[in-house]
mmCIF file of C-alpha atoms in Angstrom:
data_model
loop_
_atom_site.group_PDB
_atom_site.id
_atom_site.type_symbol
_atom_site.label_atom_id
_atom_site.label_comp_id
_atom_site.label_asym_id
_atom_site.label_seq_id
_atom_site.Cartn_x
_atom_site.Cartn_y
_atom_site.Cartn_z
ATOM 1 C CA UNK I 1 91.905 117.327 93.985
ATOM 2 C CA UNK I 2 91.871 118.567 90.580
ATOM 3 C CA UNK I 3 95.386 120.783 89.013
ATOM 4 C CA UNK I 4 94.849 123.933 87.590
ATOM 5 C CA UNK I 5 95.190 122.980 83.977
ATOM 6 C CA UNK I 6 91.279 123.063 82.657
ATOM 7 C CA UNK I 7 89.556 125.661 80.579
ATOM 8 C CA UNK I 8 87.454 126.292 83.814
ATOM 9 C CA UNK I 9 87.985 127.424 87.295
ATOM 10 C CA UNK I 10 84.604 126.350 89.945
ATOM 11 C CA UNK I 11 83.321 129.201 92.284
ATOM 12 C CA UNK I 12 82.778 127.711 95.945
ATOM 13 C CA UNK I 13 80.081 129.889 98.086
ATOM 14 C CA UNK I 14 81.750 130.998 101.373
ATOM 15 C CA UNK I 15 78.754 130.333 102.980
ATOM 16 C CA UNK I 16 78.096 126.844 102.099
ATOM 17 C CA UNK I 17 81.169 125.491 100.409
ATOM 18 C CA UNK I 18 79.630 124.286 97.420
ATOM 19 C CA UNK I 19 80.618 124.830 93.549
ATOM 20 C CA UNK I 20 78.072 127.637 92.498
ATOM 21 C CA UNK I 21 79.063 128.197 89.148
ATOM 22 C CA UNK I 22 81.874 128.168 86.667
ATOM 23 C CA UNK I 23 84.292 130.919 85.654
ATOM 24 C CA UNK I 24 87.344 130.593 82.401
ATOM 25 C CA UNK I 25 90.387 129.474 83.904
ATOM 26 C CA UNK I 26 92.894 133.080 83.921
ATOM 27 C CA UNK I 27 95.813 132.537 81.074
ATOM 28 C CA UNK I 28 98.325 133.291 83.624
ATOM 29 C CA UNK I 29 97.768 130.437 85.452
ATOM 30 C CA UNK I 30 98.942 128.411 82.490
ATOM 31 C CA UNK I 31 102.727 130.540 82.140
ATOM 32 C CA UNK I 32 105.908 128.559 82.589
ATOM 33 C CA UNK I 33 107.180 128.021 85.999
ATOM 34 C CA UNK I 34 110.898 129.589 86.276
ATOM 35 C CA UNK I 35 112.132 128.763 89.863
ATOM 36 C CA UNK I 36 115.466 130.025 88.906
ATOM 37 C CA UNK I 37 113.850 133.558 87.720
ATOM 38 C CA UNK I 38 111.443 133.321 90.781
ATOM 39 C CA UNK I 39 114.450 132.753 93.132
ATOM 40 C CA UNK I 40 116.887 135.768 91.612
ATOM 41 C CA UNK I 41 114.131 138.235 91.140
ATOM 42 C CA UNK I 42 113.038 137.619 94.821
ATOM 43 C CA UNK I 43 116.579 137.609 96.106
ATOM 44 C CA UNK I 44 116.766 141.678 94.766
ATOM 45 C CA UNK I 45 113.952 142.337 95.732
ATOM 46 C CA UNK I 46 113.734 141.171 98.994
ATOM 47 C CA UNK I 47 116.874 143.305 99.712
ATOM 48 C CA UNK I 48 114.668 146.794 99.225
ATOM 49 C CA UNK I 49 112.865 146.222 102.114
ATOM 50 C CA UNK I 50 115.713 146.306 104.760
ATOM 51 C CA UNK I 51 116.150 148.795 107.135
ATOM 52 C CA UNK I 52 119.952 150.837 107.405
ATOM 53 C CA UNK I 53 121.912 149.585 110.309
ATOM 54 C CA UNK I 54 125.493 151.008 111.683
ATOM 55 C CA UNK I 55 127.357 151.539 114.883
ATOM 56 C CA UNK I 56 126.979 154.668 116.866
ATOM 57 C CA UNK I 57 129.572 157.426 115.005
ATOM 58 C CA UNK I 58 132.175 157.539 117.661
ATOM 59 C CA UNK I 59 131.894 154.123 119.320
ATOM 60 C CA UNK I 60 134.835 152.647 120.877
ATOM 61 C CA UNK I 61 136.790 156.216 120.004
ATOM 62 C CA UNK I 62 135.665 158.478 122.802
ATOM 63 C CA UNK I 63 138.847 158.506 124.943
ATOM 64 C CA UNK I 64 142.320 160.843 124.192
ATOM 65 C CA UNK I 65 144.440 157.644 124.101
ATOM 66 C CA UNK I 66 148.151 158.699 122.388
ATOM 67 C CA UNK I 67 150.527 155.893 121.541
ATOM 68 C CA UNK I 68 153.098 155.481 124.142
ATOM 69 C CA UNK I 69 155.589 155.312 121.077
ATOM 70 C CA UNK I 70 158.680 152.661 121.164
ATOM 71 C CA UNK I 71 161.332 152.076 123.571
ATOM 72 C CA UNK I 72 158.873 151.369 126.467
ATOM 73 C CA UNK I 73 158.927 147.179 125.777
ATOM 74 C CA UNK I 74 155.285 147.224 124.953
ATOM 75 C CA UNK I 75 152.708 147.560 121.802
ATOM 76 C CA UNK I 76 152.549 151.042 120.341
ATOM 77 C CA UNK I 77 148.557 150.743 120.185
ATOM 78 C CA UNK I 78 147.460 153.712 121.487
ATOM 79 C CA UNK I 79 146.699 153.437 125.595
ATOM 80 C CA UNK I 80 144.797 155.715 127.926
ATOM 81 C CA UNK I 81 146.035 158.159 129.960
ATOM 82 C CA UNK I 82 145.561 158.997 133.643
ATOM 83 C CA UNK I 83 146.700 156.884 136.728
ATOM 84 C CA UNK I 84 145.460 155.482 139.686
ATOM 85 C CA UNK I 85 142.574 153.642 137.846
ATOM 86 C CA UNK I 86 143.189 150.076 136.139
ATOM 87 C CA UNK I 87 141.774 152.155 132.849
ATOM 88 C CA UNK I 88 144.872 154.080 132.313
ATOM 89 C CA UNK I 89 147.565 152.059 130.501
ATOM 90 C CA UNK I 90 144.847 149.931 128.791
ATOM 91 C CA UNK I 91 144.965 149.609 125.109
ATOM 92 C CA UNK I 92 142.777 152.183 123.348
ATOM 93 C CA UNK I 93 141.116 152.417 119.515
ATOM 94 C CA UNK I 94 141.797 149.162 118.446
ATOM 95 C CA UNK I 95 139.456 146.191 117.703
ATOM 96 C CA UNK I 96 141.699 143.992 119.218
ATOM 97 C CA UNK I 97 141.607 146.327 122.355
ATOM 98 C CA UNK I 98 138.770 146.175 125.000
ATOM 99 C CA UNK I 99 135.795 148.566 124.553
ATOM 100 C CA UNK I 100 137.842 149.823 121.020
ATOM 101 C CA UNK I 101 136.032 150.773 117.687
ATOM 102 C CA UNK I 102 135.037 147.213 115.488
ATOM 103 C CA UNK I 103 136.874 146.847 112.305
ATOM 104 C CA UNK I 104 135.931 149.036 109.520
ATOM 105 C CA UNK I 105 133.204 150.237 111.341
ATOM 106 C CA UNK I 106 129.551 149.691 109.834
ATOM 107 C CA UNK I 107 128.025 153.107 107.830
ATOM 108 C CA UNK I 108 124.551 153.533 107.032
ATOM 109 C CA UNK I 109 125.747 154.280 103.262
ATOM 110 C CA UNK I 110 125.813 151.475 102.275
ATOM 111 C CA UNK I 111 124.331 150.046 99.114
ATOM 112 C CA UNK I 112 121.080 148.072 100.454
ATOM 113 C CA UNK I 113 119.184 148.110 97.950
ATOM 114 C CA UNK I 114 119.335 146.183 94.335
ATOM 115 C CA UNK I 115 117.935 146.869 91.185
ATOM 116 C CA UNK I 116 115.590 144.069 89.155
ATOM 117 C CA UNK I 117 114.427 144.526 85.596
ATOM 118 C CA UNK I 118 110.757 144.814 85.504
ATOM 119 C CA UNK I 119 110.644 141.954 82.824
ATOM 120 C CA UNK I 120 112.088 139.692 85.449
ATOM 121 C CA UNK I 121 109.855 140.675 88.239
ATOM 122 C CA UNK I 122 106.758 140.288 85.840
ATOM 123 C CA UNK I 123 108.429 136.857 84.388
ATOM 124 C CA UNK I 124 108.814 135.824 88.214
ATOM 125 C CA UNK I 125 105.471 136.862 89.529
ATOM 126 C CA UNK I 126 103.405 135.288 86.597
ATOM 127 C CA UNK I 127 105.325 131.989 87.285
ATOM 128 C CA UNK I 128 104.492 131.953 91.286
ATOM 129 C CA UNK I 129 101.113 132.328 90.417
ATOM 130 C CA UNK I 130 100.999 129.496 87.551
ATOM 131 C CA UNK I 131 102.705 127.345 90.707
ATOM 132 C CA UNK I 132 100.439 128.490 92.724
ATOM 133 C CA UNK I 133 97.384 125.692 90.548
ATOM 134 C CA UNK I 134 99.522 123.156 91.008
ATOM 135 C CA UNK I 135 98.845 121.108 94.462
ATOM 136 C CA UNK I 136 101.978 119.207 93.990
ATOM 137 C CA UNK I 137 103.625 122.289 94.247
ATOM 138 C CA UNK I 138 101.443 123.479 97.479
ATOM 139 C CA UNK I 139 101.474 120.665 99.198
ATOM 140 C CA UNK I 140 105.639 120.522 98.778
ATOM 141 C CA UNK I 141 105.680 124.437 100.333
ATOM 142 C CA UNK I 142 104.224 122.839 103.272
ATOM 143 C CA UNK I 143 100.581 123.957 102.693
ATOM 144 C CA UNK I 144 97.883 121.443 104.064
ATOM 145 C CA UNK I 145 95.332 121.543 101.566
ATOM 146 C CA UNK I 146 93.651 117.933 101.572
ATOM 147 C CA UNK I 147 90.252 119.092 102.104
ATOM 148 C CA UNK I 148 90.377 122.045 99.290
ATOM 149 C CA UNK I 149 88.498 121.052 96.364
ATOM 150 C CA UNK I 150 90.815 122.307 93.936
ATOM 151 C CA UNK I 151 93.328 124.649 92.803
ATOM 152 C CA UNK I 152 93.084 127.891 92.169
ATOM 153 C CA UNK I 153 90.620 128.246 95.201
ATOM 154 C CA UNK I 154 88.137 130.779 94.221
ATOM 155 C CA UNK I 155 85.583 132.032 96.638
ATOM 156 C CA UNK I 156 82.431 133.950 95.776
ATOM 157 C CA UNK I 157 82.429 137.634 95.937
ATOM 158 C CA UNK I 158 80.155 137.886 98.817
ATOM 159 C CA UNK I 159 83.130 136.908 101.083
ATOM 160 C CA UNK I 160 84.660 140.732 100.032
ATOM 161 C CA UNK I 161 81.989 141.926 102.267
ATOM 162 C CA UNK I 162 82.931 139.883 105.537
ATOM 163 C CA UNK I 163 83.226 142.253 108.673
ATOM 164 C CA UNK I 164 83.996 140.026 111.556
ATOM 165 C CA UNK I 165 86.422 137.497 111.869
ATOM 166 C CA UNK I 166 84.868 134.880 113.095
ATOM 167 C CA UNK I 167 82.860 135.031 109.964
ATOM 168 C CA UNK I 168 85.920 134.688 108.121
ATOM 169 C CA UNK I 169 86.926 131.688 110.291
ATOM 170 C CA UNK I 170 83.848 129.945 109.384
ATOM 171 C CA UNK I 171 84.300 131.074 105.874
ATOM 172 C CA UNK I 172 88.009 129.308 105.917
ATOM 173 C CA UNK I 173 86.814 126.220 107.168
ATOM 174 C CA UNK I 174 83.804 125.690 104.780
ATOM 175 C CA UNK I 175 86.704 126.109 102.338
ATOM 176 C CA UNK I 176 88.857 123.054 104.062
ATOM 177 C CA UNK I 177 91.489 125.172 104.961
ATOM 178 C CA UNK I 178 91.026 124.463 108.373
ATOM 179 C CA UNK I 179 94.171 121.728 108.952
ATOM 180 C CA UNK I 180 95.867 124.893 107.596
ATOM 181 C CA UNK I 181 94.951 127.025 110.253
ATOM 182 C CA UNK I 182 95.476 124.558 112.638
ATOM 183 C CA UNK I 183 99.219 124.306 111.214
ATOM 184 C CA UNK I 184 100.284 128.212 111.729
ATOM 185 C CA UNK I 185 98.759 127.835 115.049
ATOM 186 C CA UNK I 186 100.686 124.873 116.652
ATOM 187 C CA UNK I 187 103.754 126.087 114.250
ATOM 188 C CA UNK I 188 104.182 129.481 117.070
ATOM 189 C CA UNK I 189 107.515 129.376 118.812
ATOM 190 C CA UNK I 190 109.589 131.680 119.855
ATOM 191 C CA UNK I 191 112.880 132.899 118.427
ATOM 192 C CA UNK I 192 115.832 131.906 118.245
ATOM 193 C CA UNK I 193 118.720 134.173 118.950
ATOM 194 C CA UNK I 194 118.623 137.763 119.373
ATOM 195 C CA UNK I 195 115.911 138.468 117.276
ATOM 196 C CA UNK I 196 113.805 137.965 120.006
ATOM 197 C CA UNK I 197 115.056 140.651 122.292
ATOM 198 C CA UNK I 198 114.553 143.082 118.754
ATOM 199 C CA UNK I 199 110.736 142.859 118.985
ATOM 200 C CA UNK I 200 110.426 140.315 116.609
ATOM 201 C CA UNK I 201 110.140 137.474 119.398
ATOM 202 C CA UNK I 202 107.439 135.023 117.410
ATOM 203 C CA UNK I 203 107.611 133.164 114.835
ATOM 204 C CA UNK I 204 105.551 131.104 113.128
ATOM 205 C CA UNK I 205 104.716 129.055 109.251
ATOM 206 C CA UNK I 206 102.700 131.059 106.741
ATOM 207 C CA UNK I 207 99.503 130.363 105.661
ATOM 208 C CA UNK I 208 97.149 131.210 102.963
ATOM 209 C CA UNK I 209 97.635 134.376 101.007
ATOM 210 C CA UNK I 210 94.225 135.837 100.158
ATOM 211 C CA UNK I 211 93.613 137.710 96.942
ATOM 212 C CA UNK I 212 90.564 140.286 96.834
ATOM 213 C CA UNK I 213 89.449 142.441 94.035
ATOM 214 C CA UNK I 214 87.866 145.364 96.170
ATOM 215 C CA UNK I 215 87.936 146.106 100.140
ATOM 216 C CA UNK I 216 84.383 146.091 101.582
ATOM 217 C CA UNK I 217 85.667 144.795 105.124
ATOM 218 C CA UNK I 218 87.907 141.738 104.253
ATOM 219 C CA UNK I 219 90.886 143.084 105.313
ATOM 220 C CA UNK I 220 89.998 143.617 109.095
ATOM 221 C CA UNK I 221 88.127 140.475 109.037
ATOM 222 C CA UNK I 222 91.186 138.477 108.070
ATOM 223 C CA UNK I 223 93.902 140.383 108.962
ATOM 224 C CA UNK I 224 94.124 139.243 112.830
ATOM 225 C CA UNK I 225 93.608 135.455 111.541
ATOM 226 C CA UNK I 226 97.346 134.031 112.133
ATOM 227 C CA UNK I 227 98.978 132.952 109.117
ATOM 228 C CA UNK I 228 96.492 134.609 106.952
ATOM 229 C CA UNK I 229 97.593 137.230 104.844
ATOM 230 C CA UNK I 230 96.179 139.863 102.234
ATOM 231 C CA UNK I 231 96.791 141.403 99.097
ATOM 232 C CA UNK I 232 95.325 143.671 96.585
ATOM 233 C CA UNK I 233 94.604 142.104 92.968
ATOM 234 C CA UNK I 234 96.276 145.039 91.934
ATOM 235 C CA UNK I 235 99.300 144.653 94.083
ATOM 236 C CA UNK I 236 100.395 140.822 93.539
ATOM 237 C CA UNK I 237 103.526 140.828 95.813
ATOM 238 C CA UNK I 238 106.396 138.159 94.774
ATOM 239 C CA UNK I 239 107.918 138.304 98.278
ATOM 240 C CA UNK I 240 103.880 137.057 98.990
ATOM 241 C CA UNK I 241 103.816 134.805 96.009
ATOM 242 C CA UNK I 242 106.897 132.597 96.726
ATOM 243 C CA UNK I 243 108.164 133.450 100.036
ATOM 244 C CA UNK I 244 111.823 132.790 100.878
ATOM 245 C CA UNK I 245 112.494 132.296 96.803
ATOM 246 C CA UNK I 246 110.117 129.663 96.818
ATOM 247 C CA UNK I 247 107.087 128.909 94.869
ATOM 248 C CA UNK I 248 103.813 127.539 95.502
ATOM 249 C CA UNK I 249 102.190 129.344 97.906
ATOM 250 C CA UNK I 250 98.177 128.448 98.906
ATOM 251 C CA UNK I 251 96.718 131.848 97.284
ATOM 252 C CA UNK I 252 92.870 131.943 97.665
ATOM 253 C CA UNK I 253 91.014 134.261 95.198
ATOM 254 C CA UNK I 254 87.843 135.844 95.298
ATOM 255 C CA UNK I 255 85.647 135.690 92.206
ATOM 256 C CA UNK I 256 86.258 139.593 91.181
ATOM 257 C CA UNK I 257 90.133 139.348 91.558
ATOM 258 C CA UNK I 258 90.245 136.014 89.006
ATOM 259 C CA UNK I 259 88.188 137.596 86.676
ATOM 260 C CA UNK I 260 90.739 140.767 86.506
ATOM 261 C CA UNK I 261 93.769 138.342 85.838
ATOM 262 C CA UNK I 262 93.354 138.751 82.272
ATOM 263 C CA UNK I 263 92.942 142.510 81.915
ATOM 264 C CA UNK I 264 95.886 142.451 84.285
ATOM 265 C CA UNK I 265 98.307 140.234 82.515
ATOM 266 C CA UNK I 266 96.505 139.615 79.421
ATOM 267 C CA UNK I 267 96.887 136.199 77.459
ATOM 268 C CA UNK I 268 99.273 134.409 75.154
ATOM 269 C CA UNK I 269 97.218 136.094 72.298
ATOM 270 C CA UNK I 270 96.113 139.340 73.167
ATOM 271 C CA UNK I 271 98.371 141.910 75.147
ATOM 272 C CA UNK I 272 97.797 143.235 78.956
ATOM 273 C CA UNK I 273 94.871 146.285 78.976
ATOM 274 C CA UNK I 274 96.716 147.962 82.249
ATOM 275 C CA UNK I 275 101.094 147.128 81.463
ATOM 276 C CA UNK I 276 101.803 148.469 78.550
ATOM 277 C CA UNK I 277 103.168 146.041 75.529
ATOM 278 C CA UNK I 278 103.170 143.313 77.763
ATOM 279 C CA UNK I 279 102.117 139.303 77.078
ATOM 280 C CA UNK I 280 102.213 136.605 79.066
ATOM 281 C CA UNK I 281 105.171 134.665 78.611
ATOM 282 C CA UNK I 282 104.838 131.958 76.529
ATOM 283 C CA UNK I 283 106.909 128.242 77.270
ATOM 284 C CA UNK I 284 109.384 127.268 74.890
ATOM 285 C CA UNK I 285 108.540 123.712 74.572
ATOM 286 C CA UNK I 286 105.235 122.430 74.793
ATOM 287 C CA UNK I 287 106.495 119.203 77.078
ATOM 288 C CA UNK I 288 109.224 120.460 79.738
ATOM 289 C CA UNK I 289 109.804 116.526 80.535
ATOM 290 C CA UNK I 290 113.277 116.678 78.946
ATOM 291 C CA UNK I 291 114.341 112.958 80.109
ATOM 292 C CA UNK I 292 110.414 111.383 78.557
ATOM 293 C CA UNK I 293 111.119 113.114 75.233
ATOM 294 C CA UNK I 294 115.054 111.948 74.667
ATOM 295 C CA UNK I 295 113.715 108.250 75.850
ATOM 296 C CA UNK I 296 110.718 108.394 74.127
ATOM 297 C CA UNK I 297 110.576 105.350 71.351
ATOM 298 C CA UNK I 298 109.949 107.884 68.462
ATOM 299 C CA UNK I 299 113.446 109.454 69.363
ATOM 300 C CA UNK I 300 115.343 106.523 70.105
ATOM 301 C CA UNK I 301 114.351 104.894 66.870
ATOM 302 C CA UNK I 302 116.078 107.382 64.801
ATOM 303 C CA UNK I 303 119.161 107.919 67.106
ATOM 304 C CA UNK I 304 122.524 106.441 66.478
ATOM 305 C CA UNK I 305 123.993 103.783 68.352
ATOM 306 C CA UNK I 306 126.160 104.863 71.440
ATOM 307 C CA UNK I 307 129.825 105.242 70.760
ATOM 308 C CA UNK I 308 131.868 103.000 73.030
ATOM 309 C CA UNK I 309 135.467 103.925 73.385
ATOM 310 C CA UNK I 310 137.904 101.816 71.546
ATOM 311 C CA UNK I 311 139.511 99.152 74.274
ATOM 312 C CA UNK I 312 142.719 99.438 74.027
ATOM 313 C CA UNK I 313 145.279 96.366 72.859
ATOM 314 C CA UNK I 314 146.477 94.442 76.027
ATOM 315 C CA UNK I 315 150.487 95.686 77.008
ATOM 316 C CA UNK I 316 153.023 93.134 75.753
ATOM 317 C CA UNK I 317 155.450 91.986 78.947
ATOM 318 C CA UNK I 318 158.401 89.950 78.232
ATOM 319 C CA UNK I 319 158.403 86.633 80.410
ATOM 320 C CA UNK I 320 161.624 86.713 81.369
ATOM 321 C CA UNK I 321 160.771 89.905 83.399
ATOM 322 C CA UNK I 322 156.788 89.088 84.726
ATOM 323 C CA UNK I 323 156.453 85.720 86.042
ATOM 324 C CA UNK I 324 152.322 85.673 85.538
ATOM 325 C CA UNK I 325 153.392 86.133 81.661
ATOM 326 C CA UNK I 326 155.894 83.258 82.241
ATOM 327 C CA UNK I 327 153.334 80.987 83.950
ATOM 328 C CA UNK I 328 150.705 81.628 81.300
ATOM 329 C CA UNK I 329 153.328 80.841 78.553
ATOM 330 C CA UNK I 330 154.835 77.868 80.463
ATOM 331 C CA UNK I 331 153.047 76.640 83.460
ATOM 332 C CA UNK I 332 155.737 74.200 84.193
ATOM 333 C CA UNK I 333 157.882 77.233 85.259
ATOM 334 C CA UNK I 334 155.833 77.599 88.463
ATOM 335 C CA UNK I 335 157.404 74.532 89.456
ATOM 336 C CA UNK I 336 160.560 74.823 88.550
ATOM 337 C CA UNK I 337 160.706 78.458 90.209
ATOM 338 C CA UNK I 338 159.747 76.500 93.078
#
């Protein structure tokens, strides 16, 4: 499999899974991979999308329970009234009390969502994407992609126009994205914990994110693939791009949605034609292998020696006090010790 860092990208047909022609590799595939950016700007992100949760108003404080007061030899929680039922006399209010209010009771108020600076959610997405032409980076996600030719996968344009799924089933596996399939399928299970009595019962591994330009039918012939998911060119997702924080997800494009990278994002030249003022990140250093560089022979030639800290003097003992000084001084003390 060949990485994602040539001048060119190959176009397979969906229909035959052959290279049809040749497109310029997108400058954003070429941006510096942050995983630390990636992993913050998803963190905030991922928090806008949850949904308000609290305790009912008035749980565990629907009763007229009044503190018995002191005097009585028992706790001055408040207890319900009444008699004749084992309720009355129980402990009332309390979250150490049965059926009483939790502590500080949950409110909808809260502050769920987080703000992200739209620098760092560009600077994030353009790096999932750059790990996303790296199959070192795949394959560690999880992603079985032996049988791809190479990364980016790029698909003609014809596959836009799909209407059925099991069209887009064959087009997958004329692809070699098949073992992937196969993966989400047999990775199914159900939940553990409560989730699964909260209607979210299944789960299972992601697959391949798919990337089209313009919808002609792709969408419904995809969507009910498992694993598979979809995604606007002009929508790039992070919590899509490096799911869970974490980059390299298999993204495959179609040929209209590569060639609108670079209007998108622009290059490390010429600004973005849609975000205003905006370039591509460029990488601070040309080699990011830290530890080659500093061991390099070109480096180490011009480096100083390593400083060794001074060994200290050995401590003077007096051998009328330490017998191993004695012995060393006069061995014929051992024996006379003796």
């Amino acid at each position: 499999m060949d990485i994602g860092s040539r001048p060119v990208v190959s176009v397979v047909s969906n229909e035959t899974g052959k290279v049809v022609r040749e497109e310029a590799l997108p400058s954003v595939f070429t941006s510096p991979i942050r995983p630390d950016v990636v992993s913050e700007a998803h963190k905030a992100l991922a928090k806008n999308r949850r949904q308000p949760y609290a305790v009912a108003r008035l749980a565990g404080m629907q009763s007229s329970a009044e503190s018995w007061g002191t005097g009585r030899a028992v706790a001055r929680i408040p207890r319900v009234p009444g008699g004749g039922t084992h309720r009355s006399g129980q402990g009332a209010f309390g979250n150490m009390c049965r059926g009483g209010r939790m502590f500080a009771p949950t409110k909808i108020w809260r502050r769920w969502h987080k703000k992200c600076a739209l620098k760092q959610r560009r600077y994030a997405l353009v790096s999932a994407l750059a790990a996303s032409a790296l199959p070192s980076l795949v394959m560690a996600r999880g992603h079985r992609i032996e049988d791809v030719q190479e990364l980016p996968c790029v698909v003609s344009a014809s596959v836009e126009g799909l209407k059925k799924t099991r069209d887009a089933v064959a087009a997958l596996k004329k692809l070699g994205v098949g073992d992937e399939l196969d993966k989400v399928k047999d990775s199914q299970h159900i939940r553990k914990g409560k989730g699964k009595m909260r209607n979210r019962r299944h789960v299972k591994r992601r697959g391949p994110l798919v990337v089209y330009e313009e919808d002609r039918g792709i969408v419904k012939a995809f969507r009910n693939i498992p694993g598979v998911e979809l995604c606007s060119v002009d929508r790039l997702n992070l919590l899509q791009l490096a799911p869970g924080g974490h980059v390299g997800r298999f993204i495959i494009w179609t040929e209209g949605a590569v060639k609108k990278l670079d209007g998108l994002y622009g290059t490390h030249e010429t600004p973005s034609l849609i975000k205003k003022d905006y370039r591509l990140p460029r990488p601070l250093i040309a080699n990011p292998d830290i530890s080659r560089i500093i061991n390099s022979d070109e480096i180490q030639s011009v480096v100083r020696p390593v400083r060794r800290p001074p060994v200290p003097p050995p401590r003077k003992t007096n051998p009328l006090r330490n017998k191993g000084t004695m012995f060393k001084l006069n061995p014929y003390s051992k024996m006379v010790r003796s």
